[in-house]
JSON list of C-alpha atoms in Angstrom, two decimals:
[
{"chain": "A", "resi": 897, "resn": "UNK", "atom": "CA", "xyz": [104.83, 98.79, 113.90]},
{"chain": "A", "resi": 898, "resn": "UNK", "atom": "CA", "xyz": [103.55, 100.36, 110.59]},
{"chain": "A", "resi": 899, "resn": "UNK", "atom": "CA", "xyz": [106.29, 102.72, 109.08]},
{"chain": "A", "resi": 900, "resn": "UNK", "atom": "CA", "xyz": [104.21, 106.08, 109.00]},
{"chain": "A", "resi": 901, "resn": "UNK", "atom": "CA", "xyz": [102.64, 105.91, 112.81]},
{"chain": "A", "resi": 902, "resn": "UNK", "atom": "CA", "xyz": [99.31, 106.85, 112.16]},
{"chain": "A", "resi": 903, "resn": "UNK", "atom": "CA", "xyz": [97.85, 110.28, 114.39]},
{"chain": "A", "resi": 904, "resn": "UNK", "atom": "CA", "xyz": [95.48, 109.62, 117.16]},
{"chain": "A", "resi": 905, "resn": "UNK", "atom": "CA", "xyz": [92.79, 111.81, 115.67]},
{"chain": "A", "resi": 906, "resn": "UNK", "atom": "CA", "xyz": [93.71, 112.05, 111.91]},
{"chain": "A", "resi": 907, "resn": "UNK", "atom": "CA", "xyz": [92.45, 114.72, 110.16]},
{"chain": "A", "resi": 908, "resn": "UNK", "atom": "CA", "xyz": [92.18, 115.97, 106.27]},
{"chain": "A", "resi": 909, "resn": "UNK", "atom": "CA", "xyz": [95.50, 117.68, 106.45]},
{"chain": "A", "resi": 910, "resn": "UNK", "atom": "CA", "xyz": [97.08, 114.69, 107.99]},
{"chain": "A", "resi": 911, "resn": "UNK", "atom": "CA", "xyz": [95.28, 112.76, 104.65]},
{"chain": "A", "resi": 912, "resn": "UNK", "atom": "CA", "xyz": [97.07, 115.52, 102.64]},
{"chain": "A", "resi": 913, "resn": "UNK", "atom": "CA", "xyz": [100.22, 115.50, 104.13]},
{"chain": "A", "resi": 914, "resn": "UNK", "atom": "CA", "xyz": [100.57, 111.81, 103.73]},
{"chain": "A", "resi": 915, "resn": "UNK", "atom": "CA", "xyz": [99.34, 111.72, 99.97]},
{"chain": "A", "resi": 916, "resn": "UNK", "atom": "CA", "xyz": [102.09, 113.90, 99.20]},
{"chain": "A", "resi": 917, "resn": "UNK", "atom": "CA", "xyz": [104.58, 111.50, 100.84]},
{"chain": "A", "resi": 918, "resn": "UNK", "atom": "CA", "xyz": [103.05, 109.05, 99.21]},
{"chain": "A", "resi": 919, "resn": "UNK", "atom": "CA", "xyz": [103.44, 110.93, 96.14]},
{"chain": "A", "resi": 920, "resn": "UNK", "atom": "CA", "xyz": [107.31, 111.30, 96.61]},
{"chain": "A", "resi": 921, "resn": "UNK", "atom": "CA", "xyz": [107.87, 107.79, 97.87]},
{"chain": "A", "resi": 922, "resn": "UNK", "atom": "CA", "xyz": [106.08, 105.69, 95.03]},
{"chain": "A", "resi": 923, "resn": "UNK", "atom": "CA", "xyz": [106.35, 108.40, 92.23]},
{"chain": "A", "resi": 924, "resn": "UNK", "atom": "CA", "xyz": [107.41, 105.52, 89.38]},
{"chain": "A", "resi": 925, "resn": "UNK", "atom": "CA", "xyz": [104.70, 103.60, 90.40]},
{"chain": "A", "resi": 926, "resn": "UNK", "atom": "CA", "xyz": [102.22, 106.26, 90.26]},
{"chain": "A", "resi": 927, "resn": "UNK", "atom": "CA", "xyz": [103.31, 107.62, 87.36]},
{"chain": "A", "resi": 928, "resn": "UNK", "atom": "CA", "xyz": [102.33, 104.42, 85.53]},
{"chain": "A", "resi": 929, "resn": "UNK", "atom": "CA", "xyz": [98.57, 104.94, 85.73]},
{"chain": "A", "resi": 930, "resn": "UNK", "atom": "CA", "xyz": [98.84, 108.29, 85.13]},
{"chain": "A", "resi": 931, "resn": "UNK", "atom": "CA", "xyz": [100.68, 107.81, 82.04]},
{"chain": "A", "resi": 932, "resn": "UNK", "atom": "CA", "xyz": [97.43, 105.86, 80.86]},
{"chain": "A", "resi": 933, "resn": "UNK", "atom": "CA", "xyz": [94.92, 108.14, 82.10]},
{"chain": "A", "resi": 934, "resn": "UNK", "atom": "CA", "xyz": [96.28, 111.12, 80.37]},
{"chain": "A", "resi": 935, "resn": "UNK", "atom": "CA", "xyz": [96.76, 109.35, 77.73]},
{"chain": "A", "resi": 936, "resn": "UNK", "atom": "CA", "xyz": [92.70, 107.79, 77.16]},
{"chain": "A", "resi": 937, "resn": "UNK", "atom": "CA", "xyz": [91.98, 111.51, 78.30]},
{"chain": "A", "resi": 938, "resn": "UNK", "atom": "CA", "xyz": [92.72, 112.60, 75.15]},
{"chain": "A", "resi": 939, "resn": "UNK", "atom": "CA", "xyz": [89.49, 111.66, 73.35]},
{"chain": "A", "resi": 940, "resn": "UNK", "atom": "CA", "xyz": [87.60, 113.43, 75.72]},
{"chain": "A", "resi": 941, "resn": "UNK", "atom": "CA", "xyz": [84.49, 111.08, 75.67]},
{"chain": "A", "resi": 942, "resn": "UNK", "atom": "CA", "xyz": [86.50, 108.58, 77.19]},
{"chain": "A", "resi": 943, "resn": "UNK", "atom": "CA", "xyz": [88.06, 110.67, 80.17]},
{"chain": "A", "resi": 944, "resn": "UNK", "atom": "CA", "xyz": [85.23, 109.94, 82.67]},
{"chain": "A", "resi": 945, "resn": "UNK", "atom": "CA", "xyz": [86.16, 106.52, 82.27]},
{"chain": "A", "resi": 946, "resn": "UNK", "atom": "CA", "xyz": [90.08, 107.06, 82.27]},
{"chain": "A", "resi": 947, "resn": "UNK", "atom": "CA", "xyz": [89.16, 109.19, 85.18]},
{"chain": "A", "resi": 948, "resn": "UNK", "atom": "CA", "xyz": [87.66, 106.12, 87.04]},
{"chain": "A", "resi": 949, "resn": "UNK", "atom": "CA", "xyz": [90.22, 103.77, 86.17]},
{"chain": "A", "resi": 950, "resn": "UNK", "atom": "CA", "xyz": [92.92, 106.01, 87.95]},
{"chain": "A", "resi": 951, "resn": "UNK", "atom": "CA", "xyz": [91.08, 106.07, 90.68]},
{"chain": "A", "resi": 952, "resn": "UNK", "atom": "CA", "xyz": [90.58, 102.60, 91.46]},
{"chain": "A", "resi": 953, "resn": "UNK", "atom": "CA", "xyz": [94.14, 101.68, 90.65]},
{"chain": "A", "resi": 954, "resn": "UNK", "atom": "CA", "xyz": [95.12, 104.19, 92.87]},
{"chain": "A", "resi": 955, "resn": "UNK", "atom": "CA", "xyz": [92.89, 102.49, 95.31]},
{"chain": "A", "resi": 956, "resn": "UNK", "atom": "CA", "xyz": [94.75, 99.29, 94.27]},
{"chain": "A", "resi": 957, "resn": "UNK", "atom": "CA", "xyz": [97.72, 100.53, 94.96]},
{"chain": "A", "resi": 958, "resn": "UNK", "atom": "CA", "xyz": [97.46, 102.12, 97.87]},
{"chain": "A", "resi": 959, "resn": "UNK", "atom": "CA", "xyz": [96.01, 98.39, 99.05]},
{"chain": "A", "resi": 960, "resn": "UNK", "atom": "CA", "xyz": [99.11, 97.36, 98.01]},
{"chain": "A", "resi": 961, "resn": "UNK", "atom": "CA", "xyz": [102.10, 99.35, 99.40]},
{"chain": "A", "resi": 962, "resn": "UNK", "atom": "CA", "xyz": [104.45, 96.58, 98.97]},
{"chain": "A", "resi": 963, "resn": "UNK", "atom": "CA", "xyz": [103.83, 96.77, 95.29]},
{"chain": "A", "resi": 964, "resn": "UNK", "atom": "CA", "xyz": [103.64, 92.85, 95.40]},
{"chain": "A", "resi": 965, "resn": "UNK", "atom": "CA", "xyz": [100.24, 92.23, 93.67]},
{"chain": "A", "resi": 966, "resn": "UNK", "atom": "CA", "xyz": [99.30, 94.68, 91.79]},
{"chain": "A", "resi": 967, "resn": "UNK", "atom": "CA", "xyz": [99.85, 94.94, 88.31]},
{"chain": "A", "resi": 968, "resn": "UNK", "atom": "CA", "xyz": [99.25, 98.57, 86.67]},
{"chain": "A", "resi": 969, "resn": "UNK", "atom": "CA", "xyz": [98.35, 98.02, 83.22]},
{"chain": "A", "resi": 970, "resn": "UNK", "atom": "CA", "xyz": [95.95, 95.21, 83.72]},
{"chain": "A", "resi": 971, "resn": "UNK", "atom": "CA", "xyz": [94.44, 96.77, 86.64]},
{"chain": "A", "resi": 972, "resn": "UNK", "atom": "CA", "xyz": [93.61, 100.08, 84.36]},
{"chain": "A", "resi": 973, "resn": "UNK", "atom": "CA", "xyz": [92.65, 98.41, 81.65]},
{"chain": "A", "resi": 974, "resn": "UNK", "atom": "CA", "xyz": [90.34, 96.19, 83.63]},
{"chain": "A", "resi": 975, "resn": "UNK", "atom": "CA", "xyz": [88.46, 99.23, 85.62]},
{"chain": "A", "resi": 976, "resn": "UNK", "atom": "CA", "xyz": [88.94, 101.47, 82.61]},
{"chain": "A", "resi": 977, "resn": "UNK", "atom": "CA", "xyz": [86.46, 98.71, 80.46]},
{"chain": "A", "resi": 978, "resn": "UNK", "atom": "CA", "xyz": [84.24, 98.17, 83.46]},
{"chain": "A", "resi": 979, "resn": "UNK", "atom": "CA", "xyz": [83.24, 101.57, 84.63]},
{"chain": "A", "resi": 980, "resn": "UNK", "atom": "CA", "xyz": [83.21, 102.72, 81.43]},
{"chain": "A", "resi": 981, "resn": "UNK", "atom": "CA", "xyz": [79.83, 103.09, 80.70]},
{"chain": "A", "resi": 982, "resn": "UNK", "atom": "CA", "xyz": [78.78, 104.51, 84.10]},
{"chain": "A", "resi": 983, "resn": "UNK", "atom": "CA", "xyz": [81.64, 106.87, 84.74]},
{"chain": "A", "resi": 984, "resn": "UNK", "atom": "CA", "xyz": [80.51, 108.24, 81.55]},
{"chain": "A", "resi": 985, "resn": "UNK", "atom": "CA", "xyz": [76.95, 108.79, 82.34]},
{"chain": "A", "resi": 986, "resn": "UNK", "atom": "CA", "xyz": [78.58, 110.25, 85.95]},
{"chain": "A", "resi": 987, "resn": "UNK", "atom": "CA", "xyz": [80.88, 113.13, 83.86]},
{"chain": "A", "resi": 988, "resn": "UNK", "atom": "CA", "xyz": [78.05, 113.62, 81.45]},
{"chain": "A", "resi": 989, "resn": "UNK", "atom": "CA", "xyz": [74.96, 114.19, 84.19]},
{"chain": "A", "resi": 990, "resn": "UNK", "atom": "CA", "xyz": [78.12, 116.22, 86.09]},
{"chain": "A", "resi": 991, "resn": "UNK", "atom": "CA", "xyz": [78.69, 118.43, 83.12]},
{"chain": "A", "resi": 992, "resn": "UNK", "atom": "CA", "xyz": [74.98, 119.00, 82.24]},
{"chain": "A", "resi": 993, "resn": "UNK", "atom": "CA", "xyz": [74.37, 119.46, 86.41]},
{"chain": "A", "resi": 994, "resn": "UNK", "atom": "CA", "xyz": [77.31, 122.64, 86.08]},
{"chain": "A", "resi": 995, "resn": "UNK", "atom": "CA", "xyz": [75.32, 124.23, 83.16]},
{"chain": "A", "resi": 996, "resn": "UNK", "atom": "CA", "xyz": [72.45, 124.41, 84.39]},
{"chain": "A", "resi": 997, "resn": "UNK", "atom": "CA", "xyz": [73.30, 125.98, 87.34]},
{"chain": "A", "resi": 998, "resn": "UNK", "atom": "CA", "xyz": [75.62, 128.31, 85.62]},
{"chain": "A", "resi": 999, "resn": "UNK", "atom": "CA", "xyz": [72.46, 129.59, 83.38]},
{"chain": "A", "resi": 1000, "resn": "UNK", "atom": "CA", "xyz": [70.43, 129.88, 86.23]},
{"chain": "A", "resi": 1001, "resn": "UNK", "atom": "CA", "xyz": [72.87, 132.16, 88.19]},
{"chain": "A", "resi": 1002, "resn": "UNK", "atom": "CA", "xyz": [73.42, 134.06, 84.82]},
{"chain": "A", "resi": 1003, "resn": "UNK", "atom": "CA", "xyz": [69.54, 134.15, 84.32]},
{"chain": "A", "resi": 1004, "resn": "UNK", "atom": "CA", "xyz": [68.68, 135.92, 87.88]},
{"chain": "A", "resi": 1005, "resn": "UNK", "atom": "CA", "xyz": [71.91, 137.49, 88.15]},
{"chain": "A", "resi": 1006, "resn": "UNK", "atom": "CA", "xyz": [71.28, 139.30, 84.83]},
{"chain": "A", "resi": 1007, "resn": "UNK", "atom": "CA", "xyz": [67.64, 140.77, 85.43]},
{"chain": "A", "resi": 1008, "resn": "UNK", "atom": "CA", "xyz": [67.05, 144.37, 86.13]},
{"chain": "A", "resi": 1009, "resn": "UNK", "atom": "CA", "xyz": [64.76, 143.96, 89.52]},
{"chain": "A", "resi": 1010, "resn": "UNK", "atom": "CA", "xyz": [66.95, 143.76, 92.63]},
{"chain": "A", "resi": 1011, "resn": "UNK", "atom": "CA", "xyz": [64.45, 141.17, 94.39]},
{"chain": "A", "resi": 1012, "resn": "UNK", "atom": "CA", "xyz": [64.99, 138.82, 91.41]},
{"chain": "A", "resi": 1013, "resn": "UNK", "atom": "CA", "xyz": [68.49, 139.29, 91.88]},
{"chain": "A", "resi": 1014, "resn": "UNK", "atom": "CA", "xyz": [68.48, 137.91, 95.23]},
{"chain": "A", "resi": 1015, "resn": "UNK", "atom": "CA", "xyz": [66.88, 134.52, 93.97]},
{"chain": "A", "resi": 1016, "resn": "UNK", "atom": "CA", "xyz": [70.47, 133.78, 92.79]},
{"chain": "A", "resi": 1017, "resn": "UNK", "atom": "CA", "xyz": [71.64, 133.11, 95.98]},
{"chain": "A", "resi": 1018, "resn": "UNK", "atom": "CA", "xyz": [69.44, 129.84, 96.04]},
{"chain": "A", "resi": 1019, "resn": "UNK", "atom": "CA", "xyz": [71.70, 128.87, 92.88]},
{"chain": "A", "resi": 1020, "resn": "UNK", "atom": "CA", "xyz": [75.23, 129.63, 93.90]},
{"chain": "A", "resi": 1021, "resn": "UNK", "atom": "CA", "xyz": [74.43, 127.46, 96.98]},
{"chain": "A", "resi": 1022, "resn": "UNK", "atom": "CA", "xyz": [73.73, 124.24, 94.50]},
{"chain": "A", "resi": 1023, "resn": "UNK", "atom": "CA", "xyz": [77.16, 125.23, 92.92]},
{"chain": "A", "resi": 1024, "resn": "UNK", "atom": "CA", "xyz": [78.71, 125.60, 96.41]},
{"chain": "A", "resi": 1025, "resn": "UNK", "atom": "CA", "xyz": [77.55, 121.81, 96.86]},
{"chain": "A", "resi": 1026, "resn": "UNK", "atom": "CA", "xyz": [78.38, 120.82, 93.68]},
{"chain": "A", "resi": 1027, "resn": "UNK", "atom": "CA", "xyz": [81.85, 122.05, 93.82]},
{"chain": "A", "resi": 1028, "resn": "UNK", "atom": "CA", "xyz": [82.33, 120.55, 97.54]},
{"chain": "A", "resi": 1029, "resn": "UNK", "atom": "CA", "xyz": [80.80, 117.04, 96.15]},
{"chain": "A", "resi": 1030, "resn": "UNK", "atom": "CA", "xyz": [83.41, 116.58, 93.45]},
{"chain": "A", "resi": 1031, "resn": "UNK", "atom": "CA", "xyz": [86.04, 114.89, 95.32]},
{"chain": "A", "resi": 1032, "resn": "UNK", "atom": "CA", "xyz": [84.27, 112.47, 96.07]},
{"chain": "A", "resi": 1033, "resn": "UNK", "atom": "CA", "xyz": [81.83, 111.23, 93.13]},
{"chain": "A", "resi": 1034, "resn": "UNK", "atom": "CA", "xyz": [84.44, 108.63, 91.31]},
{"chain": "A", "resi": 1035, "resn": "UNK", "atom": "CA", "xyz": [85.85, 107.19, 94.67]},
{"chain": "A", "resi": 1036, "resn": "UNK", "atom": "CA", "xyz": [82.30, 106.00, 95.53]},
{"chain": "A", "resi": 1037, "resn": "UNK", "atom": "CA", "xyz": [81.86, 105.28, 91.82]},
{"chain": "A", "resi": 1038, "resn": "UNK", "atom": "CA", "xyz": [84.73, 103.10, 92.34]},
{"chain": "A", "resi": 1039, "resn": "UNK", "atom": "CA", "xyz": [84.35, 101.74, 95.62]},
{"chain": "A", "resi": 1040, "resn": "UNK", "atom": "CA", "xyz": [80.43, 100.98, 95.51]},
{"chain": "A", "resi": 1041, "resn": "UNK", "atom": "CA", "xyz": [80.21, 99.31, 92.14]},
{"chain": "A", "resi": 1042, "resn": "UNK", "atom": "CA", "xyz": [76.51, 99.00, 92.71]},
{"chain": "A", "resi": 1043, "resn": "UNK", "atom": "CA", "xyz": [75.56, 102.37, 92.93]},
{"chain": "A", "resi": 1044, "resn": "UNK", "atom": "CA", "xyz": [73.39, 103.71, 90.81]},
{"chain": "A", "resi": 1045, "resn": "UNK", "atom": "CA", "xyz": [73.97, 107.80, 89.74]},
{"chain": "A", "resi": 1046, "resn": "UNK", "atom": "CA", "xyz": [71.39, 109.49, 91.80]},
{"chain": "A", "resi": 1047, "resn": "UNK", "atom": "CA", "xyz": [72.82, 107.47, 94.95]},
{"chain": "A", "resi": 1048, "resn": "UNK", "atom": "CA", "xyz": [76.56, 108.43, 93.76]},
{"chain": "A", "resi": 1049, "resn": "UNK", "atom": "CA", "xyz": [75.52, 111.85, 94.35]},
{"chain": "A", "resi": 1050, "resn": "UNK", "atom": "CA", "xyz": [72.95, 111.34, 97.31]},
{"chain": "A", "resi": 1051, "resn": "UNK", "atom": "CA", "xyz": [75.83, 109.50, 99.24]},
{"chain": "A", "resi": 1052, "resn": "UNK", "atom": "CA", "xyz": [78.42, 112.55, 97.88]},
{"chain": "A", "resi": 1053, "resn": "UNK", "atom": "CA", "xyz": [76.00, 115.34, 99.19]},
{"chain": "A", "resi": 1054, "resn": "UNK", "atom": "CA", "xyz": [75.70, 113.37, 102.48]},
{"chain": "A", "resi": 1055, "resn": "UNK", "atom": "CA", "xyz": [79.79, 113.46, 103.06]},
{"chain": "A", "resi": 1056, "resn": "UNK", "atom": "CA", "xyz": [79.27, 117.22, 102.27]},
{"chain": "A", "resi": 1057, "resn": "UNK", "atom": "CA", "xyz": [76.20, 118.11, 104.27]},
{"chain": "A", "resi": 1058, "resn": "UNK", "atom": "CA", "xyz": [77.95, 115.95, 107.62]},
{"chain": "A", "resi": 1059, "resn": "UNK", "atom": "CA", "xyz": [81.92, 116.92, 106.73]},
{"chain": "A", "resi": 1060, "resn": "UNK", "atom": "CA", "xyz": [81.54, 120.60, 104.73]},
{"chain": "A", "resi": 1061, "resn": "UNK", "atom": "CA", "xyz": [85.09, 121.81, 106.09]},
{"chain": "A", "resi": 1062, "resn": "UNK", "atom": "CA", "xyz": [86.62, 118.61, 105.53]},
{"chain": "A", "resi": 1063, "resn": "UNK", "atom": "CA", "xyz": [84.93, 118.53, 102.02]},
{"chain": "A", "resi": 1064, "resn": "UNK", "atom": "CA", "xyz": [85.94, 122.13, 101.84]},
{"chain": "A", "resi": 1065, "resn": "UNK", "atom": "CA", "xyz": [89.70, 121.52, 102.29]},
{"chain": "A", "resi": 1066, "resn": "UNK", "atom": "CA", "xyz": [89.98, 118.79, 99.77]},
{"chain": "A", "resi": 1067, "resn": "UNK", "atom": "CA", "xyz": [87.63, 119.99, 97.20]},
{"chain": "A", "resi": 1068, "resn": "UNK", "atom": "CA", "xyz": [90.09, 123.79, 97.30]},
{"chain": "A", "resi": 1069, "resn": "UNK", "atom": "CA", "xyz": [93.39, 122.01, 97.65]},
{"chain": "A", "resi": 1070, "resn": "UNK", "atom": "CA", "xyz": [92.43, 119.47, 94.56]},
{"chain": "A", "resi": 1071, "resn": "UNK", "atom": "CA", "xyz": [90.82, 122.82, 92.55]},
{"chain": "A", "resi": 1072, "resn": "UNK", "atom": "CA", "xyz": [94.56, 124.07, 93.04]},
{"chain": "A", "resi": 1073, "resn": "UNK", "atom": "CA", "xyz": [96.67, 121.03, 91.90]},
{"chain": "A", "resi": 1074, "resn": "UNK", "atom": "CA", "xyz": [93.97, 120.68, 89.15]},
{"chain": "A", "resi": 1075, "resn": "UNK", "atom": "CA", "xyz": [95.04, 124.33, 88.01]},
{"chain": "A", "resi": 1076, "resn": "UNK", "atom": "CA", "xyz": [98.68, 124.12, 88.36]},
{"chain": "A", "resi": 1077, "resn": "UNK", "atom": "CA", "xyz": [98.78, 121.42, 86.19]},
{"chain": "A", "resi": 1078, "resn": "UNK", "atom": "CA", "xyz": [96.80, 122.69, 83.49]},
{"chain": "A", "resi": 1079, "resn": "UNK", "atom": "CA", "xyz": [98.81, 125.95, 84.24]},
{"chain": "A", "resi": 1080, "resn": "UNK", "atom": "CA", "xyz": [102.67, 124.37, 83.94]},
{"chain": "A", "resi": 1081, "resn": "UNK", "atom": "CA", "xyz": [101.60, 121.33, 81.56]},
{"chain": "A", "resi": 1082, "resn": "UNK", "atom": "CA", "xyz": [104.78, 119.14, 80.97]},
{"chain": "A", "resi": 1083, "resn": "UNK", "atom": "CA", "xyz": [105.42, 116.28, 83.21]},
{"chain": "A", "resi": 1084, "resn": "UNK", "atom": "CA", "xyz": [103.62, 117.93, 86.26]},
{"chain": "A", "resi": 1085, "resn": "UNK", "atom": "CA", "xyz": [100.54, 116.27, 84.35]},
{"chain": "A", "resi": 1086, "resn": "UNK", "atom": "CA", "xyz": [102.22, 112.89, 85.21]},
{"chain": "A", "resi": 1087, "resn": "UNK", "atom": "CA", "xyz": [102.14, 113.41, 88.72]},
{"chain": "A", "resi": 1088, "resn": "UNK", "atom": "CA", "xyz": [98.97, 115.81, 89.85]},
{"chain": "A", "resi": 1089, "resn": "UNK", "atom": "CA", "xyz": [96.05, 113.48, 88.74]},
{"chain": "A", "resi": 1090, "resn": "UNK", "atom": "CA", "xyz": [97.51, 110.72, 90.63]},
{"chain": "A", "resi": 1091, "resn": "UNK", "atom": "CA", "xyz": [97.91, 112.96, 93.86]},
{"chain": "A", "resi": 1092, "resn": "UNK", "atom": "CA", "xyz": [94.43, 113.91, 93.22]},
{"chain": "A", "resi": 1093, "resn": "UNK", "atom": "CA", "xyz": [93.20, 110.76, 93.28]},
{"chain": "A", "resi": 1094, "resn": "UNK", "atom": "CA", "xyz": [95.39, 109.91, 96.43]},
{"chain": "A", "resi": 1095, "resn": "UNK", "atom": "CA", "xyz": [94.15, 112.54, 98.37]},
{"chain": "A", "resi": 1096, "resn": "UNK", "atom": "CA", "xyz": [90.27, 112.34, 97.61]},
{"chain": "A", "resi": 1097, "resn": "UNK", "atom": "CA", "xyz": [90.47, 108.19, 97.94]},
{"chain": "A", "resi": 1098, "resn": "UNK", "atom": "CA", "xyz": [91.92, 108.44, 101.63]},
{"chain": "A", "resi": 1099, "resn": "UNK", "atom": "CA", "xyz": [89.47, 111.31, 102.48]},
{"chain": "A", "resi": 1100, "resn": "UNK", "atom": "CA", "xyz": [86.58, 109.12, 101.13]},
{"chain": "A", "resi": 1101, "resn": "UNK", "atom": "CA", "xyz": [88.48, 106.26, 103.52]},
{"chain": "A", "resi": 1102, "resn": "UNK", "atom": "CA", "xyz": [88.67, 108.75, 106.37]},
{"chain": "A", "resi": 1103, "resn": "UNK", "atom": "CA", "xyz": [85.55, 110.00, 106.45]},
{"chain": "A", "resi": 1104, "resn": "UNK", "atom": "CA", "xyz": [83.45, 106.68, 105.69]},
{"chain": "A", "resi": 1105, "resn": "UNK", "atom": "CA", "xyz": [85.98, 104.91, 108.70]},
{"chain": "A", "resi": 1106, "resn": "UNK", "atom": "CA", "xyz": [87.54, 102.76, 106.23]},
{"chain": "A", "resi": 1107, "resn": "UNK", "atom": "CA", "xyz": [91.17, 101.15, 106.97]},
{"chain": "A", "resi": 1108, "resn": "UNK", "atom": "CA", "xyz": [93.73, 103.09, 105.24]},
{"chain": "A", "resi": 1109, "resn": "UNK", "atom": "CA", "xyz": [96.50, 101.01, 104.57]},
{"chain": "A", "resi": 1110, "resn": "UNK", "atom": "CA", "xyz": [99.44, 103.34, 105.19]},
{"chain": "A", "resi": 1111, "resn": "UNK", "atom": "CA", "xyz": [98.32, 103.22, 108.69]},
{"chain": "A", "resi": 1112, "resn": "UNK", "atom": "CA", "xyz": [97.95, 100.16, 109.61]},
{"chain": "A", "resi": 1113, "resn": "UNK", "atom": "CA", "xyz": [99.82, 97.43, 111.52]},
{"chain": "A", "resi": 1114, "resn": "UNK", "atom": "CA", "xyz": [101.60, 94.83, 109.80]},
{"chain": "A", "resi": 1115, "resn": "UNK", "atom": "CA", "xyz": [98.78, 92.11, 110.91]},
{"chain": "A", "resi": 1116, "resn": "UNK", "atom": "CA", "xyz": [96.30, 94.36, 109.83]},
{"chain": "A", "resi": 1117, "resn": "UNK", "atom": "CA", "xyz": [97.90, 95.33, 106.51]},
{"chain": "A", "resi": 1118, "resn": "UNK", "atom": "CA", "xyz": [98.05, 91.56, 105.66]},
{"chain": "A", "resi": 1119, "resn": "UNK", "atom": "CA", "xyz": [94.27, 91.11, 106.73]},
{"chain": "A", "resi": 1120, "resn": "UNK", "atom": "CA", "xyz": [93.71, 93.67, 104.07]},
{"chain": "A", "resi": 1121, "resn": "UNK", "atom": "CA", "xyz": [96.23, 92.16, 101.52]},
{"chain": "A", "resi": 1122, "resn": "UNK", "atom": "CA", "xyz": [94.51, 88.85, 101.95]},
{"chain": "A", "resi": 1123, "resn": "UNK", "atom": "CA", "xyz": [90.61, 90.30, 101.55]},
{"chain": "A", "resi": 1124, "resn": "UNK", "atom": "CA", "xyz": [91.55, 92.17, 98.51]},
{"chain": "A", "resi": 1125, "resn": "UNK", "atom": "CA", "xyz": [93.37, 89.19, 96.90]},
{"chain": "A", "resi": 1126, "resn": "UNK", "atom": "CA", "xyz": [90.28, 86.91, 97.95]},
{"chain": "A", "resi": 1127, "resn": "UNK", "atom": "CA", "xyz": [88.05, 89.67, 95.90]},
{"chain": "A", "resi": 1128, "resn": "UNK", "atom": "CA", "xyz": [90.08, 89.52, 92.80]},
{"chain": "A", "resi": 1129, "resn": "UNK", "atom": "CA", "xyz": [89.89, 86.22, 92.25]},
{"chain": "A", "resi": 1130, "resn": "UNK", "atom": "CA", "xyz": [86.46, 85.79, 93.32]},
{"chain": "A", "resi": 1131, "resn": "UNK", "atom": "CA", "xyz": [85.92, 88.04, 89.99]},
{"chain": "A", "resi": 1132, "resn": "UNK", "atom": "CA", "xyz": [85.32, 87.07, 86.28]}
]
């Protein structure tokens, strides 16, 4: 039997719960990636793609639970190169997506006519959406390589529109971890990212009905092993 048993009908706070354990039981290894994406974070053109480089070696690693084939640095370094170019188009069309919709709620907000006023609503419903999609814009970055921006977010705002409390939950509870580390700085930066990333990967997995790895059987954990292995090395 797999060591965590996994819950008849899982839910997002069963994918939280377990990303925190997760957290605790593999902090070293975590903290290894997340040493390197704070660290390319700090020229802040090239956080997007730090950003997406966490994320799939979190991905990796979670794949890997045994710690037996993955190798940190080289995994980084290898997404951080590859998705650099459209993780930074994705944060750039992301920050320009926020202003907009911040000067449009400022713009009808601000005028004098109460019936103009009302128009706002119309905006703080994009934000609403664009704040719920966040979660989950690098794991599909990540996980469909193919993907072209406008389908990132058209498959983002279809988890949202079909799962808005489950988005809801995870797009909050990451908005808080995201805040107590900038809040408490220090070495809480070397662990929050990562549990970020943990928790809005296996949500992704969740929601889309993909295998994750923490609950699965030993036969099915190796099927896994093996198809991820066979992927690697069918790569450049």
């Amino acid at each position: 039997m797999s060591e965590v048993k996994r819950p008849e009908n899982p839910r997002i706070f069963d994918v939280i719960w377990l990303s925190c354990k997760q957290l605790i039981k593999r902090l070293p290894f975590w903290i290894r990636p997340n040493f390197w994406f704070v660290l390319l974070s700090l020229p802040l053109v090239t956080m997007p793609g730090a950003y997406a480089a966490l994320n799939a070696t979190v991905a990796a690693g979670l794949r890997d639970p045994g710690e037996s084939q993955v190798k940190v640095r080289k995994v980084f370094k290898d997404a951080f190169f590859k998705h650099l170019g459209k993780s930074f188009a994705l944060g750039f069309t992301n920050l320009l997506i926020f202003i907009m919709i911040a000067f449009s709620i400022y713009f009808w907000v601000s005028r004098s006519e109460r019936a103009q006023n009302y128009v706002s609503i119309i905006a703080f419903y994009f934000l609403a959406m664009w704040f719920l999609s966040q979660p989950f814009l690098y794991p599909i970055l990540v996980e469909k390589e193919h993907y072209s921006i406008p389908h990132i977010y058209k498959d983002a705002l279809r988890i949202v529109i079909r799962n808005p409390l489950v988005a809801l939950a995870v797009a909050v509870t990451n908005l808080f971890l995201s805040v107590v580390g900038l809040v408490l700085l220090g070495p809480i930066l070397l662990v929050v990212p990562a549990l970020v990333c943990l928790i809005s990967m296996q949500t992704y997995w969740l929601i889309e009905h993909k295998p994750i790895p923490e609950w699965l059987e030993p036969e099915e954990l190796q099927k896994l092993l093996a198809a991820e292995e066979a992927k690697q090395n069918a790569q450049p």
